Coordinates of C-alpha atoms and ligand atoms in Angstrom, one line a residue:
M1 CA 0.4 -24.8 3.6
T2 CA 2.5 -24.3 0.4
E3 CA 0.7 -27.3 -1.2
E4 CA -2.6 -25.6 -0.6
I5 CA -1.4 -22.3 -1.9
K6 CA -0.2 -24.0 -5.1
K7 CA -3.5 -25.7 -5.5
E8 CA -5.3 -22.3 -5.2
E9 CA -3.2 -20.9 -7.9
V10 CA -4.3 -23.3 -10.6
H11 CA -8.0 -22.4 -9.8
L12 CA -9.3 -19.6 -11.9
N13 CA -10.9 -16.8 -9.9
F14 CA -14.4 -15.8 -10.9
L15 CA -13.3 -13.0 -13.2
E16 CA -10.8 -15.3 -15.0
E17 CA -13.7 -17.7 -15.5
I18 CA -15.8 -15.0 -17.1
I19 CA -13.0 -13.8 -19.3
E20 CA -12.1 -17.3 -20.5
A21 CA -15.7 -17.9 -21.4
D22 CA -15.9 -14.6 -23.2
L23 CA -12.7 -15.4 -25.2
Q24 CA -13.8 -18.9 -26.0
S25 CA -17.3 -17.9 -27.2
G26 CA -15.7 -15.3 -29.4
K27 CA -17.4 -12.4 -27.7
Y28 CA -14.0 -10.7 -27.5
K29 CA -10.7 -11.4 -29.2
S30 CA -8.9 -9.5 -26.6
I31 CA -9.9 -7.7 -23.4
V32 CA -9.4 -4.1 -22.2
T33 CA -9.4 -3.3 -18.5
R34 CA -8.7 -0.1 -16.7
F35 CA -7.4 1.1 -13.3
P36 CA -9.5 4.3 -12.5
P37 CA -8.1 6.2 -9.5
E38 CA -9.5 9.4 -8.4
P39 CA -6.5 11.7 -8.0
N40 CA -7.5 12.8 -4.5
G41 CA -4.8 11.1 -2.5
Y42 CA -1.9 8.6 -2.7
L43 CA -2.5 4.9 -3.6
H44 CA -2.7 2.4 -0.8
L45 CA -2.7 -1.4 -0.4
G46 CA -6.3 -1.7 -1.5
H47 CA -5.4 0.0 -4.7
A48 CA -2.5 -2.3 -5.1
S49 CA -4.9 -5.2 -5.1
S50 CA -7.0 -3.6 -7.8
I51 CA -3.9 -2.7 -9.9
C52 CA -2.6 -6.3 -9.6
L53 CA -6.0 -7.6 -10.6
N54 CA -6.6 -5.3 -13.6
F55 CA -3.1 -5.4 -15.0
G56 CA -2.7 -9.0 -14.1
L57 CA -5.7 -10.0 -16.2
T58 CA -4.2 -8.4 -19.3
Q59 CA -0.8 -10.0 -18.7
K60 CA -2.5 -13.4 -18.6
Y61 CA -5.0 -12.8 -21.4
P62 CA -4.6 -10.9 -24.7
G63 CA -5.4 -7.3 -24.2
N64 CA -4.3 -4.2 -22.3
T65 CA -5.0 -2.0 -19.4
N66 CA -5.6 1.8 -19.3
L67 CA -4.8 4.1 -16.5
R68 CA -7.7 6.5 -16.3
F69 CA -7.8 9.3 -13.8
D70 CA -11.4 9.6 -12.6
D71 CA -11.1 13.4 -12.2
T72 CA -14.6 14.6 -12.3
N73 CA -14.6 16.2 -8.8
P74 CA -12.7 19.4 -9.1
V75 CA -12.6 20.2 -5.4
T76 CA -10.4 17.4 -4.0
E77 CA -8.1 16.6 -6.9
D78 CA -4.6 17.6 -7.5
T79 CA -1.7 17.2 -10.0
E80 CA 0.6 16.1 -7.1
Y81 CA -1.7 13.0 -6.7
V82 CA -1.6 12.3 -10.4
E83 CA 2.2 12.1 -10.4
S84 CA 2.4 10.0 -7.3
I85 CA -0.2 7.5 -8.7
K86 CA 1.8 7.1 -11.9
D87 CA 5.1 6.6 -9.9
D88 CA 3.5 4.0 -7.7
I89 CA 2.0 2.0 -10.5
R90 CA 5.4 2.0 -12.4
W91 CA 7.2 1.0 -9.2
L92 CA 4.8 -1.9 -8.7
G93 CA 6.0 -3.1 -12.1
F94 CA 3.0 -2.4 -14.4
T95 CA 2.7 -0.5 -17.7
W96 CA -0.5 1.0 -18.9
K97 CA -1.4 1.3 -22.5
H98 CA -3.0 4.8 -22.4
E99 CA -2.9 7.5 -19.8
L100 CA -6.4 8.9 -19.9
Y101 CA -8.5 11.5 -17.9
A102 CA -12.2 11.4 -17.5
S103 CA -12.0 15.2 -17.7
D104 CA -10.9 14.8 -21.3
Y105 CA -14.4 13.5 -22.0
F106 CA -16.3 16.5 -20.5
D107 CA -17.3 17.7 -24.0
T108 CA -18.5 14.2 -25.0
L109 CA -20.3 13.7 -21.7
Y110 CA -22.0 17.0 -22.2
E111 CA -23.2 15.8 -25.6
Y112 CA -24.4 12.6 -24.1
A113 CA -26.4 14.6 -21.6
I114 CA -28.0 16.7 -24.4
D115 CA -28.8 13.4 -26.2
L116 CA -30.6 12.1 -23.1
I117 CA -32.6 15.4 -22.8
K118 CA -33.5 15.2 -26.5
K119 CA -34.7 11.6 -26.0
G120 CA -36.9 12.9 -23.1
L121 CA -34.8 10.9 -20.7
A122 CA -33.3 13.7 -18.6
Y123 CA -34.6 17.0 -17.1
V124 CA -33.4 20.0 -15.2
D125 CA -34.6 20.1 -11.7
D126 CA -34.7 23.2 -9.5
S127 CA -35.2 21.3 -6.3
T128 CA -32.5 21.7 -3.6
S129 CA -30.7 18.6 -2.5
E130 CA -32.8 18.6 0.7
E131 CA -36.0 18.6 -1.2
M132 CA -34.7 15.8 -3.5
A133 CA -33.7 13.7 -0.5
M134 CA -37.2 14.2 1.0
M135 CA -38.9 13.1 -2.1
K136 CA -36.7 10.1 -2.7
G137 CA -38.9 7.7 -0.7
T138 CA -37.5 4.7 1.2
P139 CA -36.6 1.2 0.1
T140 CA -40.2 0.1 0.9
E141 CA -41.9 3.3 -0.1
A142 CA -42.0 4.9 -3.6
G143 CA -40.6 8.4 -4.1
R144 CA -42.5 11.4 -5.5
N145 CA -42.1 13.0 -8.8
S146 CA -40.4 16.4 -8.8
K147 CA -42.7 19.2 -10.0
Y148 CA -40.0 20.0 -12.6
R149 CA -40.1 16.5 -14.1
D150 CA -42.4 17.3 -17.0
R151 CA -40.5 20.3 -18.4
T152 CA -40.5 20.3 -22.2
I153 CA -37.4 19.1 -24.1
D154 CA -36.8 22.6 -25.3
E155 CA -37.0 24.1 -21.9
N156 CA -34.6 21.5 -20.5
L157 CA -32.1 22.1 -23.4
E158 CA -32.3 25.8 -22.7
L159 CA -31.9 25.5 -18.9
F160 CA -29.0 22.9 -19.2
R161 CA -27.2 25.3 -21.6
K162 CA -27.6 28.1 -19.1
M163 CA -26.3 25.8 -16.3
K164 CA -23.2 25.2 -18.4
D165 CA -22.8 28.9 -19.2
G166 CA -22.7 29.8 -15.5
A167 CA -26.1 31.5 -15.2
F168 CA -26.9 29.7 -11.9
E169 CA -25.3 29.3 -8.5
D170 CA -24.0 26.1 -7.0
G171 CA -26.7 23.8 -5.8
T172 CA -29.6 25.6 -7.4
R173 CA -30.2 23.2 -10.2
T174 CA -29.3 19.7 -11.4
L175 CA -29.7 17.5 -14.4
R176 CA -31.5 14.3 -13.5
A177 CA -32.3 11.1 -15.5
K178 CA -36.0 10.5 -15.9
I179 CA -36.4 6.9 -15.0
D180 CA -38.9 5.9 -12.3
M181 CA -39.4 7.4 -8.8
A182 CA -41.0 4.1 -7.7
H183 CA -38.1 2.0 -8.9
I184 CA -37.1 -0.8 -6.4
N185 CA -33.5 0.3 -6.8
M186 CA -33.2 3.7 -5.1
L187 CA -30.4 4.7 -7.4
M188 CA -32.8 4.4 -10.4
R189 CA -35.1 7.0 -8.9
D190 CA -34.2 9.9 -11.2
P191 CA -30.5 10.0 -10.3
V192 CA -28.7 13.3 -10.6
L193 CA -26.4 13.3 -13.6
Y194 CA -24.9 16.8 -13.5
R195 CA -24.4 19.3 -10.7
I196 CA -23.3 23.0 -10.7
K197 CA -19.9 23.6 -9.2
H198 CA -18.1 26.8 -9.8
A199 CA -14.7 25.4 -9.1
H200 CA -11.3 25.4 -10.7
H201 CA -10.3 22.0 -12.1
H202 CA -6.7 20.8 -12.1
R203 CA -6.8 20.1 -15.8
T204 CA -9.8 22.0 -17.4
G205 CA -9.3 25.1 -15.4
D206 CA -12.4 27.3 -15.3
K207 CA -13.9 26.0 -18.5
W208 CA -16.6 24.1 -16.7
C209 CA -19.0 25.0 -13.9
I210 CA -21.1 21.9 -14.3
Y211 CA -19.6 18.5 -13.5
P212 CA -20.9 15.0 -14.3
M213 CA -21.7 12.8 -11.3
Y214 CA -19.9 9.4 -11.0
D215 CA -22.7 7.5 -12.8
M216 CA -22.7 9.9 -15.7
A217 CA -19.0 9.7 -16.1
H218 CA -17.7 6.3 -15.2
G219 CA -19.6 3.9 -17.5
Q220 CA -19.4 6.4 -20.3
S221 CA -15.6 6.7 -19.9
D222 CA -15.4 2.9 -20.0
S223 CA -17.5 2.9 -23.1
I224 CA -15.4 5.6 -24.9
E225 CA -12.3 3.5 -24.2
N226 CA -14.0 0.2 -25.3
I227 CA -13.4 -1.3 -21.9
T228 CA -14.6 -4.9 -22.0
H229 CA -14.4 -5.7 -18.3
S230 CA -14.9 -2.8 -15.9
I231 CA -14.0 -4.1 -12.5
C232 CA -14.9 -2.2 -9.4
T233 CA -15.6 -2.9 -5.7
L234 CA -18.8 -4.2 -4.2
E235 CA -20.4 -0.9 -3.2
F236 CA -21.1 -0.3 -6.9
V237 CA -23.3 -3.3 -7.3
P238 CA -26.5 -1.2 -7.0
H239 CA -25.0 1.2 -9.6
R240 CA -24.7 -1.5 -12.2
E241 CA -28.4 -1.1 -13.3
L242 CA -27.9 2.6 -13.9
Y243 CA -24.5 1.8 -15.7
D244 CA -26.3 -0.5 -18.1
W245 CA -29.3 1.8 -18.4
L246 CA -27.2 4.8 -19.5
I247 CA -25.2 2.7 -22.0
E248 CA -28.3 1.3 -23.5
K249 CA -30.1 4.7 -23.8
L250 CA -27.1 6.4 -25.2
N251 CA -26.5 3.5 -27.5
I252 CA -22.8 3.4 -26.9
Y253 CA -20.1 0.6 -26.6
P254 CA -21.5 -1.9 -24.1
S255 CA -18.8 -2.1 -21.5
Q256 CA -19.7 -4.4 -18.6
Q257 CA -19.3 -3.9 -14.9
Y258 CA -18.1 -6.6 -12.5
E259 CA -17.6 -6.3 -8.8
F260 CA -15.2 -7.8 -6.3
A261 CA -14.7 -7.2 -2.5
R262 CA -12.8 -4.2 -1.3
R263 CA -9.6 -5.3 0.5
N264 CA -9.1 -4.2 4.0
I265 CA -6.0 -4.9 6.1
N266 CA -6.0 -5.1 9.9
Y267 CA -4.3 -2.6 12.2
T268 CA -4.5 0.1 9.5
V269 CA -7.0 2.1 7.4
T270 CA -7.3 1.8 3.6
S271 CA -9.3 4.9 2.7
K272 CA -7.7 8.0 1.1
R273 CA -10.0 10.3 3.1
K274 CA -8.8 8.8 6.4
L275 CA -5.2 8.7 5.3
L276 CA -5.4 12.4 4.3
Q277 CA -6.6 13.2 7.9
L278 CA -3.6 11.4 9.3
V279 CA -1.3 13.5 7.1
N280 CA -3.1 16.8 7.6
E281 CA -3.4 16.5 11.3
G282 CA 0.3 15.5 11.7
H283 CA -0.2 12.0 13.1
V284 CA 2.3 10.8 10.5
A285 CA 5.1 12.7 8.7
G286 CA 3.5 12.6 5.3
W287 CA 1.9 10.3 2.7
D288 CA 5.2 8.3 2.5
D289 CA 5.6 8.0 6.2
P290 CA 6.9 4.4 6.5
R291 CA 4.0 3.5 8.8
M292 CA 1.4 4.4 6.2
P293 CA -0.3 1.6 4.2
T294 CA 0.3 3.7 1.1
I295 CA 2.5 2.3 -1.7
S296 CA 4.9 5.2 -1.2
G297 CA 5.0 4.5 2.6
L298 CA 5.7 0.8 2.0
R299 CA 8.3 1.6 -0.5
R300 CA 10.1 3.9 1.9
R301 CA 9.7 1.3 4.6
G302 CA 11.7 -1.1 2.4
Y303 CA 9.0 -3.2 0.9
T304 CA 9.7 -4.5 -2.6
P305 CA 7.3 -4.5 -5.5
E306 CA 7.7 -8.3 -5.7
S307 CA 6.5 -8.7 -2.1
I308 CA 3.4 -6.5 -2.6
R309 CA 2.5 -8.3 -5.8
E310 CA 3.0 -11.6 -4.1
F311 CA 0.7 -10.4 -1.2
C312 CA -2.0 -9.3 -3.7
N313 CA -1.8 -12.6 -5.6
R314 CA -2.1 -14.6 -2.4
I315 CA -5.1 -12.8 -1.1
G316 CA -6.6 -13.0 -4.5
I317 CA -10.1 -11.7 -5.1
A318 CA -13.3 -12.4 -3.2
K319 CA -16.9 -11.6 -3.5
R320 CA -17.4 -11.0 0.2
E321 CA -15.6 -8.4 2.3
N322 CA -13.1 -9.6 4.9
I323 CA -10.1 -8.2 6.7
V324 CA -6.7 -9.5 5.6
D325 CA -4.0 -10.1 8.2
V326 CA -1.1 -7.7 7.8
G327 CA 1.0 -10.7 9.0
L328 CA 0.6 -12.1 5.5
L329 CA 2.1 -9.0 4.0
E330 CA 5.0 -9.2 6.4
F331 CA 5.5 -12.9 5.6
C332 CA 5.7 -12.0 1.9
V333 CA 8.3 -9.3 2.4
R334 CA 10.4 -11.4 4.7
E335 CA 10.4 -14.2 2.2
H336 CA 11.6 -11.9 -0.6
L337 CA 14.1 -10.0 1.5
N338 CA 15.7 -13.2 2.8
R339 CA 16.5 -13.9 -0.9
I340 CA 17.9 -10.5 -1.8
A341 CA 19.1 -8.7 1.3
F342 CA 22.8 -8.1 2.1
R343 CA 23.7 -9.3 5.5
R344 CA 25.3 -6.8 7.8
M345 CA 26.2 -6.8 11.5
V346 CA 24.8 -4.0 13.7
V347 CA 24.9 -3.9 17.5
F348 CA 22.1 -1.9 19.1
D349 CA 22.8 -1.9 22.8
P350 CA 26.5 -2.6 23.1
V351 CA 28.7 -4.0 25.8
K352 CA 32.4 -3.9 25.2
I353 CA 34.5 -7.0 24.8
I354 CA 38.3 -6.8 25.2
I355 CA 40.1 -9.7 23.6
T356 CA 43.1 -9.9 26.0
N357 CA 45.2 -12.2 23.9
Y358 CA 44.6 -10.6 20.5
T359 CA 47.7 -8.9 19.0
G360 CA 46.6 -8.6 15.4
F361 CA 46.2 -5.3 13.6
G362 CA 43.9 -4.4 10.6
E363 CA 42.8 -8.0 10.1
L364 CA 39.9 -8.3 7.6
L365 CA 37.7 -11.3 7.8
A366 CA 35.6 -12.4 4.8
S367 CA 31.9 -12.7 5.3
E368 CA 29.2 -13.6 2.7
N369 CA 26.9 -10.8 1.6
N370 CA 24.0 -13.2 1.2
P371 CA 24.2 -17.0 1.8
E372 CA 21.0 -17.3 -0.3
D373 CA 22.7 -15.8 -3.3
Q374 CA 26.4 -16.7 -3.9
S375 CA 26.6 -14.1 -6.8
T376 CA 26.6 -11.3 -4.3
G377 CA 30.1 -12.3 -3.1
S378 CA 31.6 -11.3 0.2
R379 CA 32.8 -8.3 2.2
G380 CA 35.6 -7.7 4.6
I381 CA 34.9 -7.2 8.3
P382 CA 37.7 -5.7 10.4
F383 CA 38.5 -7.7 13.6
G384 CA 40.2 -6.0 16.5
K385 CA 41.0 -6.1 20.2
E386 CA 38.0 -4.2 21.3
L387 CA 34.6 -5.3 20.1
F388 CA 30.9 -4.7 20.8
I389 CA 28.3 -7.4 21.3
E390 CA 24.7 -6.9 22.4
R391 CA 24.3 -6.4 26.1
D392 CA 21.6 -9.0 26.2
D393 CA 23.8 -11.6 24.5
F394 CA 25.6 -11.9 27.9
M395 CA 24.4 -13.2 31.2
E396 CA 26.4 -13.3 34.3
D397 CA 24.3 -16.0 35.9
P398 CA 22.8 -17.9 33.0
P399 CA 20.2 -20.7 33.2
K400 CA 20.9 -24.1 31.7
K401 CA 20.9 -24.3 27.9
Y402 CA 21.9 -20.7 27.6
F403 CA 24.2 -20.8 24.6
R404 CA 25.2 -17.2 24.4
L405 CA 28.1 -15.6 26.3
A406 CA 28.5 -16.1 30.1
P407 CA 31.5 -16.3 32.5
G408 CA 33.7 -19.3 31.5
Q409 CA 31.5 -20.0 28.5
M410 CA 32.4 -20.0 24.8
V411 CA 30.6 -18.6 21.7
R412 CA 31.4 -18.0 18.1
L413 CA 31.6 -14.5 16.8
K414 CA 29.9 -14.7 13.3
S415 CA 32.5 -15.0 10.5
A416 CA 35.3 -14.7 13.1
Y417 CA 36.6 -16.6 16.1
I418 CA 35.4 -18.5 19.1
I419 CA 35.9 -16.5 22.2
K420 CA 35.7 -17.4 25.9
C421 CA 34.6 -15.0 28.7
D422 CA 37.2 -14.8 31.5
E423 CA 36.3 -11.8 33.5
V424 CA 33.4 -9.4 34.1
I425 CA 34.4 -5.8 34.8
K426 CA 31.9 -3.6 36.6
D427 CA 31.6 0.1 37.6
V428 CA 30.9 1.3 41.2
N429 CA 27.2 0.9 40.6
G430 CA 27.7 -2.8 39.7
D431 CA 26.9 -2.2 36.1
I432 CA 28.9 -4.2 33.6
T433 CA 31.4 -2.1 31.6
E434 CA 33.6 -4.6 29.9
L435 CA 33.9 -8.3 29.4
H436 CA 37.5 -9.6 29.2
C437 CA 37.7 -12.6 26.8
T438 CA 40.3 -14.7 25.1
Y439 CA 40.0 -15.9 21.5
I440 CA 41.0 -19.2 20.0
P441 CA 43.3 -18.4 17.1
E442 CA 42.7 -21.8 15.4
S443 CA 39.0 -21.3 15.3
K444 CA 38.8 -18.8 12.5
S445 CA 35.6 -19.3 10.5
G446 CA 36.1 -21.2 7.3
N447 CA 39.4 -22.5 8.5
D448 CA 38.6 -23.9 12.0
T449 CA 41.0 -26.5 13.2
S450 CA 40.3 -26.0 16.9
G451 CA 37.9 -29.0 17.2
I452 CA 35.8 -26.9 19.6
N453 CA 32.1 -27.0 19.2
V454 CA 29.9 -24.2 20.4
K455 CA 26.2 -23.8 20.1
G456 CA 25.9 -20.0 20.1
T457 CA 26.9 -17.5 17.3
L458 CA 26.7 -13.8 18.0
H459 CA 26.8 -10.8 15.8
W460 CA 29.5 -8.2 16.7
V461 CA 31.4 -5.1 15.5
T462 CA 34.8 -3.8 16.0
A463 CA 34.5 -0.8 18.4
A464 CA 37.0 1.4 16.7
K465 CA 35.6 0.9 13.2
A466 CA 31.9 0.9 14.2
V467 CA 29.6 3.4 12.4
E468 CA 26.9 4.9 14.5
V469 CA 23.6 5.0 12.7
E470 CA 20.0 6.0 13.5
V471 CA 17.5 3.2 13.3
R472 CA 13.8 3.8 13.1
E473 CA 11.7 1.0 14.4
Y474 CA 8.1 0.9 13.4
D475 CA 5.2 -0.8 15.0
R476 CA 1.5 -1.0 13.9
L477 CA 0.0 2.4 13.3
F478 CA -3.2 1.4 15.2
K479 CA -3.7 -0.4 18.5
V480 CA -6.7 -2.4 17.3
E481 CA -7.4 -4.7 14.4
N482 CA -10.2 -2.7 12.9
P483 CA -9.8 1.0 13.8
S484 CA -12.7 2.0 11.5
G485 CA -15.0 -0.6 13.0
G486 CA -15.2 0.5 16.6
E487 CA -17.0 3.2 18.4
G488 CA -15.9 6.8 17.9
D489 CA -13.2 8.2 15.7
F490 CA -10.7 5.9 14.1
K491 CA -8.0 8.2 15.3
D492 CA -8.8 7.4 18.9
Y493 CA -7.0 4.0 18.2
I494 CA -3.7 5.4 17.0
N495 CA -0.8 3.5 18.5
P496 CA 1.3 6.2 20.3
Y497 CA 4.3 3.9 20.2
S498 CA 4.4 3.2 16.5
L499 CA 7.8 4.8 16.1
K500 CA 10.9 4.2 18.2
I501 CA 14.2 5.7 17.3
V502 CA 17.3 3.9 18.5
K503 CA 21.0 3.9 17.9
G504 CA 23.0 1.2 16.2
F505 CA 26.7 0.5 15.8
A506 CA 27.3 -0.9 12.3
E507 CA 30.2 -2.6 10.6
P508 CA 32.0 -0.2 8.2
A509 CA 30.5 -1.8 5.0
I510 CA 27.3 0.0 5.9
M511 CA 28.8 3.2 4.7
D512 CA 28.3 2.1 1.1
A513 CA 24.5 1.7 1.6
K514 CA 22.4 3.0 -1.2
L515 CA 18.6 3.9 -1.1
S516 CA 17.8 0.9 -3.3
D517 CA 19.7 -1.6 -1.1
R518 CA 18.0 -4.0 1.2
F519 CA 19.7 -5.3 4.3
Q520 CA 19.3 -7.9 6.9
F521 CA 20.9 -6.8 10.2
M522 CA 21.8 -10.2 11.4
R523 CA 19.6 -11.7 14.2
K524 CA 17.6 -8.4 14.1
G525 CA 15.5 -7.9 11.0
Y526 CA 15.3 -6.3 7.6
Y527 CA 16.3 -2.7 7.1
C528 CA 16.7 -0.1 4.3
L529 CA 18.4 3.3 4.1
D530 CA 16.0 6.2 4.6
K531 CA 16.0 9.4 2.4
D532 CA 16.6 11.4 5.6
S533 CA 20.2 10.2 5.6
T534 CA 23.0 12.7 5.1
D535 CA 26.7 12.4 4.5
T536 CA 27.4 12.4 8.2
K537 CA 24.4 10.5 9.5
L538 CA 22.9 7.3 8.1
V539 CA 19.2 6.6 8.9
F540 CA 17.7 3.2 8.5
N541 CA 14.1 2.1 8.5
R542 CA 13.2 -1.3 10.0
T543 CA 11.1 -2.9 7.3
V544 CA 10.1 -5.9 9.4
T545 CA 11.6 -8.0 12.2
L546 CA 13.1 -11.4 11.4
K547 CA 10.3 -13.3 13.1
D548 CA 6.7 -12.4 13.7
A549 CA 6.9 -10.9 17.2
W550 CA 3.1 -10.4 17.3
A551 CA 2.4 -14.1 16.7
K552 CA 4.7 -14.9 19.7
E553 CA 2.9 -12.4 21.9
V554 CA -0.4 -13.9 21.0
K555 CA 0.8 -17.4 21.8
K556 CA 2.3 -16.3 25.1
G557 CA -1.2 -14.9 25.8
Ligands
ATP1 P1 -10.7 5.5 -1.2 O1 -11.9 5.3 -0.3 O2 -9.4 5.1 -0.5 O3 -10.6 6.9 -1.8 P2 -11.7 4.7 -3.7 O4 -12.3 3.4 -4.1 O5 -12.6 5.9 -3.5 O6 -10.9 4.4 -2.3 P3 -10.5 5.3 -6.1 O7 -9.4 6.2 -6.4 O8 -11.8 5.6 -6.6 O9 -10.5 5.1 -4.6 O10 -10.1 3.8 -6.5 C1 -9.5 3.4 -7.7 C2 -9.7 1.9 -7.9 O11 -9.2 1.2 -6.8 C3 -11.2 1.6 -7.9 O12 -11.5 0.7 -9.0 C4 -11.5 1.0 -6.6 O13 -12.5 0.1 -6.7 C5 -10.1 0.3 -6.2 N1 -10.0 0.3 -4.8 C6 -9.9 1.3 -3.9 N2 -9.8 0.8 -2.7 C7 -9.8 -0.5 -2.7 C8 -9.7 -1.6 -1.8 N3 -9.6 -1.3 -0.5 N4 -9.6 -2.8 -2.2 C9 -9.7 -3.1 -3.5 N5 -9.8 -2.2 -4.5 C10 -9.9 -0.9 -4.1
MG2 MG1 -13.4 7.2 -4.8

């Protein structure tokens, strides 16, 4: 598998091929790309893929990438989103050349509109949107010309100025391009360029009551910024003709649009509109809920920027839509966390062990912080007479080849000693309350002269020094692979068991945990501290289990 992945990497993707040809032919000396989010929500994994693509290209080739807020729709946009977007891009590890706003171009775009009117290429239409829709025709049938289509240039200039000055109500007039109502591309049938919207804009305030439509803003913004390769998702393929038409008629810098397939991930939704619903309707605790596929949710969950970039690189770019398995994302984060996470021992469902022959006091055992990275050193783990192990690491009546603890059987306690279970103590209900064991003093890890070989190694903590912590275990947010693809509302498929809160008993070193630390709770999974932690209560998020539990479930059938 790794062989194959390596081979993939040396192949250029189709955009790299285009760019290399453009650089070789001398069409460009350097390239300019942009990432153009609409600030109407938090960024999600789909955006991460677009960010890695746009910024990645200008890391590989001479050039740079702009961050442009596509803020032409005053109603849904907000400064909170602008700030979160910037945070997320920085956290992912990318730096933009210029921070730009489409709204900064409103004056220029207005001048462009005037230019089109003067060239006889745009007109003010008094039709309602319903009338326009009725006259649009169908893919096989030509549309009909609006009765306002042949207004004189002067009349159009006058009316457009009045639109801008606030003389008309929302929806009563639009500015339309005058192209061809019989055009085979429906988007070329006199598309609307400007609409009236008396709304407050998060940056321009109440200065404007007309706003440019996507097609009248996006390509023009690209052009103003001398974007060479304007990369967007496939649904904009039909817009490319209009993109080129407007640039040609306005005679402005010829940016070029290229399309790649939108990235969708299974068991979740990647649409800001849908994610907003989950937030507003309280299905999750916020945009950064660790179950969300947002960058901020993944960050809080314990994902690293490296793992998300690796995921985006591995899925690469495609020309056809497909759904990416979230298992690949989990694979990428496991791989990275294995290299960087501090190992800690945490017992979740404890049963008490009494080491009957132990007389030591305050003994600290050394244990590596991370066997994958010797530079992280080691920590001290207190040993003691009373310990906790996981209840399910003991079986009173074990099957053959059971290498964990059982009556008369020996196991190694990680970084400590070999112990043997001598006696099982139960309460009146027959439930196990304690396991009485003896330890082998010569079997200390790192200095084992006992000559005893055991097959099982268990994690454990010393009861008296254990720190009780809250652990939040997350599962898929949706029960089905494609919640948006089925019948009915995507919210019908929400997994009601996506959050489980459990207790853990951790070794004392956990008290030093910082928000930026990553942990492997041995034999359990990868975890990070959550911002809900207080001085008296530590809260951990489970980033991912050690192994892919879902793959196992599927195999078991
Ligand atoms: P949403 O439907 O979630 O709002 P969007 O495409 O409307 O997505 P924008 O803020 O307009 O969101 O997107 C900014 C950039 O990110 C665009 O260039 C867009 O093509 C890209 N993008 C958004 N979603 C995805 C996705 N799922 N896969 C790849 N690129 C995406
Ligand atoms: Mg959008």
